[in-house]
Short mmCIF file of C-alpha atoms and ligand atoms in Angstrom, two decimals:
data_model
loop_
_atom_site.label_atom_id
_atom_site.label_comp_id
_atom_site.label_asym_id
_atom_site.label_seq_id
_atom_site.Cartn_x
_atom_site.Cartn_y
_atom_site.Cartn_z
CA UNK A 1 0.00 0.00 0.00
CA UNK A 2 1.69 3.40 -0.60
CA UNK A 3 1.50 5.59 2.33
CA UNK A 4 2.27 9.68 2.45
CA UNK A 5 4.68 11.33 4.75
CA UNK A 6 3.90 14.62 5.73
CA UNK A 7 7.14 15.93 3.30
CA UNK A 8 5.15 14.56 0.34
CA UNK A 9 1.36 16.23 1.21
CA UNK A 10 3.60 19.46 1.25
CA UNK A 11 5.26 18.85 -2.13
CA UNK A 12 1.90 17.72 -3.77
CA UNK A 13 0.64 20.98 -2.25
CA UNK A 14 3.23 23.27 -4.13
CA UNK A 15 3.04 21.36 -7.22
CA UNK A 16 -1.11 22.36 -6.57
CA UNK A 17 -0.12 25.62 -6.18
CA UNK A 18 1.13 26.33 -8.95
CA UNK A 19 -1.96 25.30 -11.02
CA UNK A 20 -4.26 27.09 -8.84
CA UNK A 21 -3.24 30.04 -6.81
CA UNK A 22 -6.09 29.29 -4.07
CA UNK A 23 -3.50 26.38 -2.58
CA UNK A 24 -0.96 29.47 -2.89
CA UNK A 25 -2.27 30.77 0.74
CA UNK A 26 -0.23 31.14 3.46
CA UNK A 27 -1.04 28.01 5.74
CA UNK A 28 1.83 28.47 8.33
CA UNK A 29 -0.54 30.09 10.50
CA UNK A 30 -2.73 27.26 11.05
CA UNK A 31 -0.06 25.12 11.68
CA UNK A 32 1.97 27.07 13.86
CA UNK A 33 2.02 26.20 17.66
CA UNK A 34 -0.33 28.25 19.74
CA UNK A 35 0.64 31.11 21.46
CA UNK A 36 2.80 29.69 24.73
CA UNK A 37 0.71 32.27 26.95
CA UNK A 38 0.86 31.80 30.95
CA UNK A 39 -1.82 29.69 31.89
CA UNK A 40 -5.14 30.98 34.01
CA UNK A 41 -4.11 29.86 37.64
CA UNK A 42 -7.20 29.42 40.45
CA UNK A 43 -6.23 31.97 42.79
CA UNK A 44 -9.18 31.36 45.14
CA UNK A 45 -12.26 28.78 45.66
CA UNK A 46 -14.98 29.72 47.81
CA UNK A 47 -18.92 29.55 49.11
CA UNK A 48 -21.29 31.42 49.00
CA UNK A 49 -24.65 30.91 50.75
CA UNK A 50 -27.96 32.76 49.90
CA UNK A 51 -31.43 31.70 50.21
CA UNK A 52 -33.74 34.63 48.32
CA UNK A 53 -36.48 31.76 47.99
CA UNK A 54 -36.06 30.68 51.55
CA UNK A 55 -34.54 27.62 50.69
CA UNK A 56 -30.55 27.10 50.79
CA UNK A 57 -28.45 27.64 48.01
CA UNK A 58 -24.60 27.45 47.57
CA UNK A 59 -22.87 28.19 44.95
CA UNK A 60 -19.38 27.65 44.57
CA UNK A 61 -17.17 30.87 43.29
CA UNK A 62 -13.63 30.26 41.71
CA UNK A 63 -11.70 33.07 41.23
CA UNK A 64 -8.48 33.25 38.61
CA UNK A 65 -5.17 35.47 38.02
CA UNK A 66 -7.02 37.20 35.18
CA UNK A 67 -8.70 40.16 37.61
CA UNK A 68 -12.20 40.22 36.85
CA UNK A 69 -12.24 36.39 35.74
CA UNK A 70 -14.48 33.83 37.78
CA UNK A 71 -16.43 31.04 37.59
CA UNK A 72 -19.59 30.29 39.44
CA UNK A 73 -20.95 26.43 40.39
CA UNK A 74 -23.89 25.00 41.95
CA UNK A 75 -22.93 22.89 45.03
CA UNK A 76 -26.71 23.38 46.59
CA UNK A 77 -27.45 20.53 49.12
CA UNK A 78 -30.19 22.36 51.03
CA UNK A 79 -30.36 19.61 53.56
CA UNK A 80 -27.11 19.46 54.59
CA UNK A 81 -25.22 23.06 53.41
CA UNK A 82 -22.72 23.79 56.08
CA UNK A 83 -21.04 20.44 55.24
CA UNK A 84 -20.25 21.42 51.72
CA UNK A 85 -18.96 24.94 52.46
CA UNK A 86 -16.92 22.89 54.68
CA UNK A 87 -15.39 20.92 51.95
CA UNK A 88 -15.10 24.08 49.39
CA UNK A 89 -13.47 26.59 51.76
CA UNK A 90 -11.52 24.86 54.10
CA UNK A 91 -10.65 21.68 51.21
CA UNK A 92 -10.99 22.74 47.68
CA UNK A 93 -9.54 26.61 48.18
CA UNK A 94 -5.93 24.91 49.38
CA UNK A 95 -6.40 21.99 46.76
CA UNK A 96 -7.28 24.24 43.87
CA UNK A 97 -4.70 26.87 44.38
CA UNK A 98 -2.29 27.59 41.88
CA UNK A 99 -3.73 24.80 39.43
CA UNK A 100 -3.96 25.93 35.65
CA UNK A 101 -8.38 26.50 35.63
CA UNK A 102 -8.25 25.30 31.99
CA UNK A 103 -7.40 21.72 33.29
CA UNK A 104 -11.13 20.98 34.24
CA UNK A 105 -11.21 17.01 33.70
CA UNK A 106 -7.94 17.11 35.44
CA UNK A 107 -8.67 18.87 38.18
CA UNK A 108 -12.19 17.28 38.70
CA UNK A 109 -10.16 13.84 38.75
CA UNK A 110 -7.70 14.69 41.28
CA UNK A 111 -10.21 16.67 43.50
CA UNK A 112 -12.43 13.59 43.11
CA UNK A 113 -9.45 11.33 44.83
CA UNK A 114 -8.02 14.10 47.11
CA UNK A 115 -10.51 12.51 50.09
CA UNK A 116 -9.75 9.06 49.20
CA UNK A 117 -13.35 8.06 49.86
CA UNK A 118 -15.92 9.52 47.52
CA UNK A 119 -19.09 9.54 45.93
CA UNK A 120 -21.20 11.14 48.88
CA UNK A 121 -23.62 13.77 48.61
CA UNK A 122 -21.74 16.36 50.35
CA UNK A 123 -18.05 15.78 48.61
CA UNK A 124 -20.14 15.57 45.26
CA UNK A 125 -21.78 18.53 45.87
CA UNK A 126 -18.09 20.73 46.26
CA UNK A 127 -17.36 18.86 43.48
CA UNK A 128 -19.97 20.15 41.52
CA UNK A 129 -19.50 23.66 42.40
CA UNK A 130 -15.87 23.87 41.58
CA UNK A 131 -16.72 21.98 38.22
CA UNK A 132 -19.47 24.13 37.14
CA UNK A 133 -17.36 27.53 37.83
CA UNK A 134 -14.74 26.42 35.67
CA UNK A 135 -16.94 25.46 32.69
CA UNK A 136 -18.45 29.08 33.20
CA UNK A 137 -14.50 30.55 33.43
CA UNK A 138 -13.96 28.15 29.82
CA UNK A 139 -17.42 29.97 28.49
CA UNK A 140 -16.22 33.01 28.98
CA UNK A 141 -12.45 32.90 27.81
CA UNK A 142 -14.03 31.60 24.88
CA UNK A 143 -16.57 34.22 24.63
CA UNK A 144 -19.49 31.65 24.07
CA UNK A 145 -21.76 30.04 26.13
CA UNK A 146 -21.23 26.81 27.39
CA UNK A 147 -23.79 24.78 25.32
CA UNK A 148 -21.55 25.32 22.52
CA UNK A 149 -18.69 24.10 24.27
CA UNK A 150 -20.79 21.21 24.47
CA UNK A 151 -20.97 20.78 20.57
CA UNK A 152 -24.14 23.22 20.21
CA UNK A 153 -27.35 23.55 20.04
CA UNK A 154 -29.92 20.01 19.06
CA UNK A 155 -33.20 21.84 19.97
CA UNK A 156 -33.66 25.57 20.03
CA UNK A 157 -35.27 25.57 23.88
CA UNK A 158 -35.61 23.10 26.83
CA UNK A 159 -39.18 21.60 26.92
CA UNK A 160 -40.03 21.23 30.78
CA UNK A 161 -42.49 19.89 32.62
CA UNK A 162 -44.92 21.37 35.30
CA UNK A 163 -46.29 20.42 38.50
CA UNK A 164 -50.35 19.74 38.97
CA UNK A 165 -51.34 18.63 42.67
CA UNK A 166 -53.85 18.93 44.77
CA UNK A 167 -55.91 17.22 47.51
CA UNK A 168 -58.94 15.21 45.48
CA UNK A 169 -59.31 14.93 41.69
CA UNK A 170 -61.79 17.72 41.25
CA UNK A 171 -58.40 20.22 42.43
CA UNK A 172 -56.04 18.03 40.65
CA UNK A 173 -58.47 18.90 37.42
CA UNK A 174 -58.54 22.70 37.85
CA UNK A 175 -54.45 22.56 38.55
CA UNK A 176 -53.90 20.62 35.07
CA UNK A 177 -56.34 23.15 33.39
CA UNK A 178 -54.01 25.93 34.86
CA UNK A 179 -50.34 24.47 34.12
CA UNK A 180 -51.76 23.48 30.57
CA UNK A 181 -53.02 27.39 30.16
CA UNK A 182 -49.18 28.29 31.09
CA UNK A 183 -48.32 26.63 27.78
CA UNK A 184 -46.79 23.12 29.23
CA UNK A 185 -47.26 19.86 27.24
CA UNK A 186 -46.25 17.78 29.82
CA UNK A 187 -47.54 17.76 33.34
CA UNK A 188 -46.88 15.94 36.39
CA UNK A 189 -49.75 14.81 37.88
CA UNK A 190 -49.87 13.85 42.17
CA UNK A 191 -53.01 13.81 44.42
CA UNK A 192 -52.04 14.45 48.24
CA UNK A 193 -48.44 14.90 47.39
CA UNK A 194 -45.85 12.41 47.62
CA UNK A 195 -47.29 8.90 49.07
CA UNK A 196 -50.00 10.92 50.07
CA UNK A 197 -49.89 12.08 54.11
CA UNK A 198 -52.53 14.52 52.92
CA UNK A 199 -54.59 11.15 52.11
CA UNK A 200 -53.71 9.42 55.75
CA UNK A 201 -55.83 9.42 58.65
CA UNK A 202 -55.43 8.37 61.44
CA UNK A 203 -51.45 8.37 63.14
CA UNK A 204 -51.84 6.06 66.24
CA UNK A 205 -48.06 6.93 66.89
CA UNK A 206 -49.00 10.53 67.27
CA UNK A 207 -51.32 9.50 70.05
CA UNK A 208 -49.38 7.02 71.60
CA UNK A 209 -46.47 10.25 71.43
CA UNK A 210 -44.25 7.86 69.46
CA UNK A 211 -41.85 10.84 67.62
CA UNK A 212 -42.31 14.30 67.54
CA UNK A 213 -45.73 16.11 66.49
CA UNK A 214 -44.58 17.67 63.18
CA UNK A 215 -43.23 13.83 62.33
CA UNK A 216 -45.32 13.18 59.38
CA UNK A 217 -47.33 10.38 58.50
CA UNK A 218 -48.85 8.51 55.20
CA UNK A 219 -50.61 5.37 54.35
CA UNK A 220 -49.66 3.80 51.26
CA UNK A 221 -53.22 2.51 50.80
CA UNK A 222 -55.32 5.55 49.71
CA UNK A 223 -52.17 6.92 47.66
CA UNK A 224 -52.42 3.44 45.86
CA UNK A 225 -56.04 3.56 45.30
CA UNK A 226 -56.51 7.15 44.13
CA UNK A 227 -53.23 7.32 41.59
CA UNK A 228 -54.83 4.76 38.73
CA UNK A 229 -58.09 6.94 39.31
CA UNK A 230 -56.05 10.15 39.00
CA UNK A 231 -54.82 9.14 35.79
CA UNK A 232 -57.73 8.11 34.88
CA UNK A 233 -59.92 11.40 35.32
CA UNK A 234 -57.47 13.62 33.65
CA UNK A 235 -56.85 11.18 30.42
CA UNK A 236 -60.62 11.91 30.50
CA UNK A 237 -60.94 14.83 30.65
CA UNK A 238 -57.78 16.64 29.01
CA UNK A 239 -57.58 13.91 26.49
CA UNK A 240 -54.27 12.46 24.46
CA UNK A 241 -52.64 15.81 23.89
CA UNK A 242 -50.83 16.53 27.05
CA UNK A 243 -48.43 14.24 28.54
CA UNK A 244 -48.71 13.15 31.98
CA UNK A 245 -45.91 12.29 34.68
CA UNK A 246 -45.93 10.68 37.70
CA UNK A 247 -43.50 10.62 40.72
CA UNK A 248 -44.14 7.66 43.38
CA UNK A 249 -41.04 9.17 45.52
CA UNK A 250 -39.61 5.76 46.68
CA UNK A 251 -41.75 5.47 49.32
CA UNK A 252 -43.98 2.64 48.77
CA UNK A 253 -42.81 -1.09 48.40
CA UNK A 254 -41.30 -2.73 45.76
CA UNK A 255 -44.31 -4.75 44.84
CA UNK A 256 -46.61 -2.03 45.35
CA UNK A 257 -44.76 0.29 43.01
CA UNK A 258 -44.31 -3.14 40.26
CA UNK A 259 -48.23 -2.88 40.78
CA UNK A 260 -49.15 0.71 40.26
CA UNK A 261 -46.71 0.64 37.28
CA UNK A 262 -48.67 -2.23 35.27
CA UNK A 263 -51.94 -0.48 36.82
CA UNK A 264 -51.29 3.22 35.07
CA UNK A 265 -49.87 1.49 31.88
CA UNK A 266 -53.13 1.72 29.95
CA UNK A 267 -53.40 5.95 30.06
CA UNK A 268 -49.91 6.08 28.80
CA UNK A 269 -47.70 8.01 31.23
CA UNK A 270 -44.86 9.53 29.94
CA UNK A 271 -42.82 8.30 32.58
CA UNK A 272 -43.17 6.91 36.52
CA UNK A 273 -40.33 8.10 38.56
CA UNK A 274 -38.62 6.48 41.43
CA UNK A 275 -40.71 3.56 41.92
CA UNK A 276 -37.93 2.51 44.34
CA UNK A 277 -35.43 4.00 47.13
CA UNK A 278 -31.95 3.73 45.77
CA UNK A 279 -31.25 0.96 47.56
CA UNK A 280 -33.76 -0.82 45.84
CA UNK A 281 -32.80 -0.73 42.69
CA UNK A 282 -32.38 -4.82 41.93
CA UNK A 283 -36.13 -4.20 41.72
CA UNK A 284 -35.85 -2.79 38.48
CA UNK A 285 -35.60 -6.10 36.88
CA UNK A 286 -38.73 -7.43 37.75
CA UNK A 287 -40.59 -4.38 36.91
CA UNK A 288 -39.26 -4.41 33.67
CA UNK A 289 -40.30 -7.67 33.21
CA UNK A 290 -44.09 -6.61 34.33
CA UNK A 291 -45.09 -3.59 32.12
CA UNK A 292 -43.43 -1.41 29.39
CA UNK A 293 -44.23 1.59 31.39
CA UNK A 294 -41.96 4.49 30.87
CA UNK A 295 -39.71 4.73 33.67
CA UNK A 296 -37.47 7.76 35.51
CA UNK A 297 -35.03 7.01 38.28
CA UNK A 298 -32.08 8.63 40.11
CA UNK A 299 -33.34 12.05 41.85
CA UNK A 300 -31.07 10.53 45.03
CA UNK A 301 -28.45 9.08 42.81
CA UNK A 302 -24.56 9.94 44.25
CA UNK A 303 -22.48 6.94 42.95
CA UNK A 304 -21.51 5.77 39.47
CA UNK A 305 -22.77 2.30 40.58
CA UNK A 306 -26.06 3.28 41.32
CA UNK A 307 -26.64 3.89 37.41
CA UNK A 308 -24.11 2.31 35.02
CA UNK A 309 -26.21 -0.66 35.47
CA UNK A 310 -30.16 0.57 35.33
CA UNK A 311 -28.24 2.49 31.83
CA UNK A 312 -26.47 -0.43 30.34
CA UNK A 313 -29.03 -3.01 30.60
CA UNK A 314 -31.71 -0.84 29.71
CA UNK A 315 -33.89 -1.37 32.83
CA UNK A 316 -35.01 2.71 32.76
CA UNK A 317 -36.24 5.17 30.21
CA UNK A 318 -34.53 8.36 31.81
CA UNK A 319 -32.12 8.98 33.63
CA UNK A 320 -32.69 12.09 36.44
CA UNK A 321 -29.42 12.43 38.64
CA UNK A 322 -29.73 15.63 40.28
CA UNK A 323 -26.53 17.06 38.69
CA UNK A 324 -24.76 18.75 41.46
CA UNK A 325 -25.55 15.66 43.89
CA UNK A 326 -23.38 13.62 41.15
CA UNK A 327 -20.12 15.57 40.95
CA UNK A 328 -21.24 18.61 38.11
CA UNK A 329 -21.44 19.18 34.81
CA UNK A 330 -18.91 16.95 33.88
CA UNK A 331 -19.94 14.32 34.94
CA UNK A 332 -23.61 14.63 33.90
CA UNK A 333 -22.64 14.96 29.94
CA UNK A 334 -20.63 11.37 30.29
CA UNK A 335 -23.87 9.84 32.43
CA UNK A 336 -25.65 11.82 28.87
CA UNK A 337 -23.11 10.06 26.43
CA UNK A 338 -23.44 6.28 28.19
CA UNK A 339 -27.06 6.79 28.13
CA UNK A 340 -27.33 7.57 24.46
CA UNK A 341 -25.94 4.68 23.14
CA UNK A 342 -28.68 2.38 25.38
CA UNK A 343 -31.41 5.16 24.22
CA UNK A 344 -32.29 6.24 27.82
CA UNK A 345 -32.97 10.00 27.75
CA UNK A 346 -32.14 12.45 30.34
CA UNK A 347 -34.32 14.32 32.92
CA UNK A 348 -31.97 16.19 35.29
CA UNK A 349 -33.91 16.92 38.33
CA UNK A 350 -34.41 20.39 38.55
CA UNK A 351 -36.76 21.56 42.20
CA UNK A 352 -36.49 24.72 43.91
CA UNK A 353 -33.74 23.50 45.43
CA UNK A 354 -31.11 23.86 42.41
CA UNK A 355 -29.61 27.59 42.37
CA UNK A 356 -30.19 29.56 39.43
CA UNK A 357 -26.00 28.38 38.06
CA UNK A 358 -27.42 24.73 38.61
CA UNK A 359 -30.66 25.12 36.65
CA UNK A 360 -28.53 26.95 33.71
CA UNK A 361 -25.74 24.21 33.97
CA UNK A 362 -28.82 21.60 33.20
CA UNK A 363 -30.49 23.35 30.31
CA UNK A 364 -27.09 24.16 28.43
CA UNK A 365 -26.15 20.55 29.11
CA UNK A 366 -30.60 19.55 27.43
CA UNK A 367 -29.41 21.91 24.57
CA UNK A 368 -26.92 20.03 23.71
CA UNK A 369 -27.21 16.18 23.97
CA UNK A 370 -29.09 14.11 21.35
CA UNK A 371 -31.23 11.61 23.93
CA UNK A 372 -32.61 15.20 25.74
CA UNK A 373 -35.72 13.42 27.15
CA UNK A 374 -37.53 16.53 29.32
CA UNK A 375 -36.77 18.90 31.96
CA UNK A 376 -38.49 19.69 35.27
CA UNK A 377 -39.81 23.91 34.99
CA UNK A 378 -38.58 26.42 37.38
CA UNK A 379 -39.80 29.45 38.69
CA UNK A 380 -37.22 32.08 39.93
CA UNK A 381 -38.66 34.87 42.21
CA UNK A 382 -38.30 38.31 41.63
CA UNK A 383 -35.71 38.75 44.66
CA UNK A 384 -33.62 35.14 43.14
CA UNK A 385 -33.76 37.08 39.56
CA UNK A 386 -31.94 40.34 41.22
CA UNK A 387 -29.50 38.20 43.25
CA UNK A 388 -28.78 36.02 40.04
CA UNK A 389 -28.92 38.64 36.67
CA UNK A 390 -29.18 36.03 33.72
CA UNK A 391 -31.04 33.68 35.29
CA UNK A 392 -32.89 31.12 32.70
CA UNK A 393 -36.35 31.72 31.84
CA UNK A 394 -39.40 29.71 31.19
CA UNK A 395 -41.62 30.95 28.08
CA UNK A 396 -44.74 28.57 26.69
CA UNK A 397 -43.61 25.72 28.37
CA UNK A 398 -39.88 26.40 27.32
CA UNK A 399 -36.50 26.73 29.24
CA UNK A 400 -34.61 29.20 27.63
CA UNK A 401 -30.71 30.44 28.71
CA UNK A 402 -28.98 33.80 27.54
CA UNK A 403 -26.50 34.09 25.03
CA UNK A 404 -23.95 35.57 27.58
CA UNK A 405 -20.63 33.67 27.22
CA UNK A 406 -20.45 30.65 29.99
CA UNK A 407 -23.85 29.93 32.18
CA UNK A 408 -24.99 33.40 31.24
CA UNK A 409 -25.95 33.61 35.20
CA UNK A 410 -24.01 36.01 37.49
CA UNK A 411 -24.28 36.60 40.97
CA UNK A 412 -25.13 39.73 43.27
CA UNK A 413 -22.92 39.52 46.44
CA UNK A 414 -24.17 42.06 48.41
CA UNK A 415 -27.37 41.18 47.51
CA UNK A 416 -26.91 37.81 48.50
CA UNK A 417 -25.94 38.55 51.85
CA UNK A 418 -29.41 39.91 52.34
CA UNK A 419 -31.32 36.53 52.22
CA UNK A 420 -29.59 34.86 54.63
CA UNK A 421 -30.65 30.64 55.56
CA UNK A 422 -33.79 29.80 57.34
CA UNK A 423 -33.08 29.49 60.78
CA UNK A 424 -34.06 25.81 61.03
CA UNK A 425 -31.09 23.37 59.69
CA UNK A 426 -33.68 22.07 57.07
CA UNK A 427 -33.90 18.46 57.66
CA UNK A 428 -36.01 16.54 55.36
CA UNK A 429 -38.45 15.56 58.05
CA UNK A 430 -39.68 12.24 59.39
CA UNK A 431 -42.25 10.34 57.84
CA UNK A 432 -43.39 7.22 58.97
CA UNK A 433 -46.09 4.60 58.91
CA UNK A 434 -49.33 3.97 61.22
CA UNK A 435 -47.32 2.84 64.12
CA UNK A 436 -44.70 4.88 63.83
CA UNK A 437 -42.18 2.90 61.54
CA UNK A 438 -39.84 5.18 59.58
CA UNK A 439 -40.06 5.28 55.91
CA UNK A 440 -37.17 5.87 53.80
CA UNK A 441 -37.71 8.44 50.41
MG1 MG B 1 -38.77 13.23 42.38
#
């Protein structure tokens, strides 16, 4: 086989040159080595709290040797934020210091090992922060933003999904009619919340003063009965056009959830999510085996092992890490590359508690990936939209992000310091059965 040396493509070029003078350019410029500049160095890594919605953000804020340059994360862990400014400011500052901020899979891998034991939410979580602020520092040395870092746009918005509750199907009804007026398509559909305490009656361990008095309490039963039903009513009366969702929450058991799944597969949900607590998931097999309905998992998702497996052997539909609880941005786009090839589409959870950098850092990240599946809506208040100038913004049922080079989302310090936390430490409170039993989300 004849092969060509680099010496030979040159000479072929001249001799090309001289029969057409368009091969007569001056190339050496795209060849030539790039410009040896210094490189950007971290000069500081730090948290910042703020809570303008009353509920807990952090965001992570890495600072460089180009003044004016920075990067801002979401490490938000509203249950348990003290830890992770912890692990930014007293960990990741020293750690980070000096290290080149264009290095981002680099550093990410070394801070990932720098504890030795990893994969927990509040490690993650730092993680995430530091990742995310040096994507937006990459965004804006490029001068784009970071879905085209990403490869660019696949969709020109974010299509999102609302929230319709309420306490019997008559308010459930009226709260579909009003999400679908907002423009959504598809619409998440719950009667008495999560596992339904707003269904349960009766809490002997409140009488028997078993816990505390704000300890909540639900009864699988009436959630069970009143779900199929709830599908039911608003397949009648809204018809095939919307889509509806469903989250069970992991609170029920396995066969319960295996149950409701095959029960709801006839009004043709667009997905159920969390059927089962994390450390359920060998469940997923038998479900699968049960019903072809749609299924979402991974809102409390910290560890690669959790979903390498429910992804490669194609036991979910979507995939819905929470993407600062798994270690950032990138490692969301590589849990969005392994679940292309196994056609599992993403929905990165997005609640109230993401910060404003978080919820941009998921819809560049839906812009941008082929198996996009759907994205939870947000609503930013008027006081988060003056802390955070840029922050996304929802339009007929659309996510959309600003042009502005990197997450487009910048932060008001001062103004932050104005909404400091609640004053309770935000647990996610106790919810347990009739007699008291704990039950785990
Ligand atoms: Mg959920």
């Amino acid at each position: 086989m004849k092969t060509f040396s680099l010496g030979a493509t040159a000479g072929a070029l001249g001799c090309l040159a001289k029969l057409n003078p368009l091969f007569a350019q001056d190339n050496t410029a795209a060849t030539k080595p790039a410009k040896n500049s210094a490189p950007l160095k971290i000069t500081k890594v730090r948290a910042i709290l703020t809570a303008p919605q009353n509920i807990r953000l952090l965001v992570v804020k890495v600072e460089t040797s180009e003044p004016g340059l920075y990067g801002l994360g979401c490490g938000t862990f509203q249950q348990r934020p003290l830890p992770v400014k912890t692990a930014v400011d007293e960990y990741l500052d020293p750690f980070c210091r000096g290290r080149d901020a264009d290095n981002i899979e680099d550093i990410w891998q070394t801070a990932y090992t720098s504890s030795y034991w990893r994969n927990g939410p509040v490690l993650n979580n730092a993680l995430s922060g530091l990742d995310q602020a040096l994507w937006d520092i990459k965004g804006k040395r490029a001068g784009l933003p970071v879905y085209q870092l990403l490869g660019g746009k696949c969709r020109f918005a974010v299509d999102c999904y609302s929230h319709a509750s309420g306490r019997d199907l008559q308010q459930l009804e009226d709260s579909v009619a009003r999400i679908q007026g907002q423009g959504f398509r598809h619409i998440r559909i719950q009667v008495g919340a999560y596992g339904s305490p707003q269904l349960s009656k009766d809490p002997h361990f409140k009488e028997a003063g078993f816990g505390l008095p704000s300890d909540s309490h639900m009864d699988p039963r009436p959630y069970l009965k009143i779900t199929p039903k709830a599908f039911e009513h608003v397949r009648n009366k809204f018809g095939d056009e919307i889509e509806l969702l469903h989250d069970i929450h992991e609170r029920i058991e396995p066969m319960d959830a295996i149950n409701l799944c095959k029960e709801v597969e006839k009004y043709r949900p667009f997905f159920m999510e969390d059927p089962f607590s994390p450390e359920q998931i060998g469940y997923f097999k038998q479900l699968r085996q049960q019903c072809a309905t749609p299924l979402a998992m991974g809102e409390l998702f910290n560890s690669p092992h959790e979903w390498v497996g429910l992804i490669s052997e194609r036991l979910i539909d979507f995939i819905r890490v929470h993407i600062s609880q798994v270690g950032g941005l990138s490692v969301a786009r590589k849990i969005a590359t392994l679940a292309e090839w196994f056609q599992v589409r993403s929905a990165w959870h997005g609640p109230g508690d993401v910060s404003p950098v978080g919820h941009a850092a998921n819809a560049h990240l839906d812009l941008a990936i082929p198996n996009f599946g759907i994205q939870e809506a947000v609503r930013f208040t008027q006081a988060t939209q003056d802390v955070f100038p840029g922050c996304p913004a929802m339009k007929n049922g659309y996510m959309h992000v600003n042009e502005a080079p990197g997450w487009g989302v910048d932060l008001n310090e001062e103004l932050a310091k104005k909404f400091p936390y609640p004053a309770d430490p935000g647990y996610w409170r106790p919810v347990r059965r009739k007699d008291g039993t704990s039950i785990r989300p």
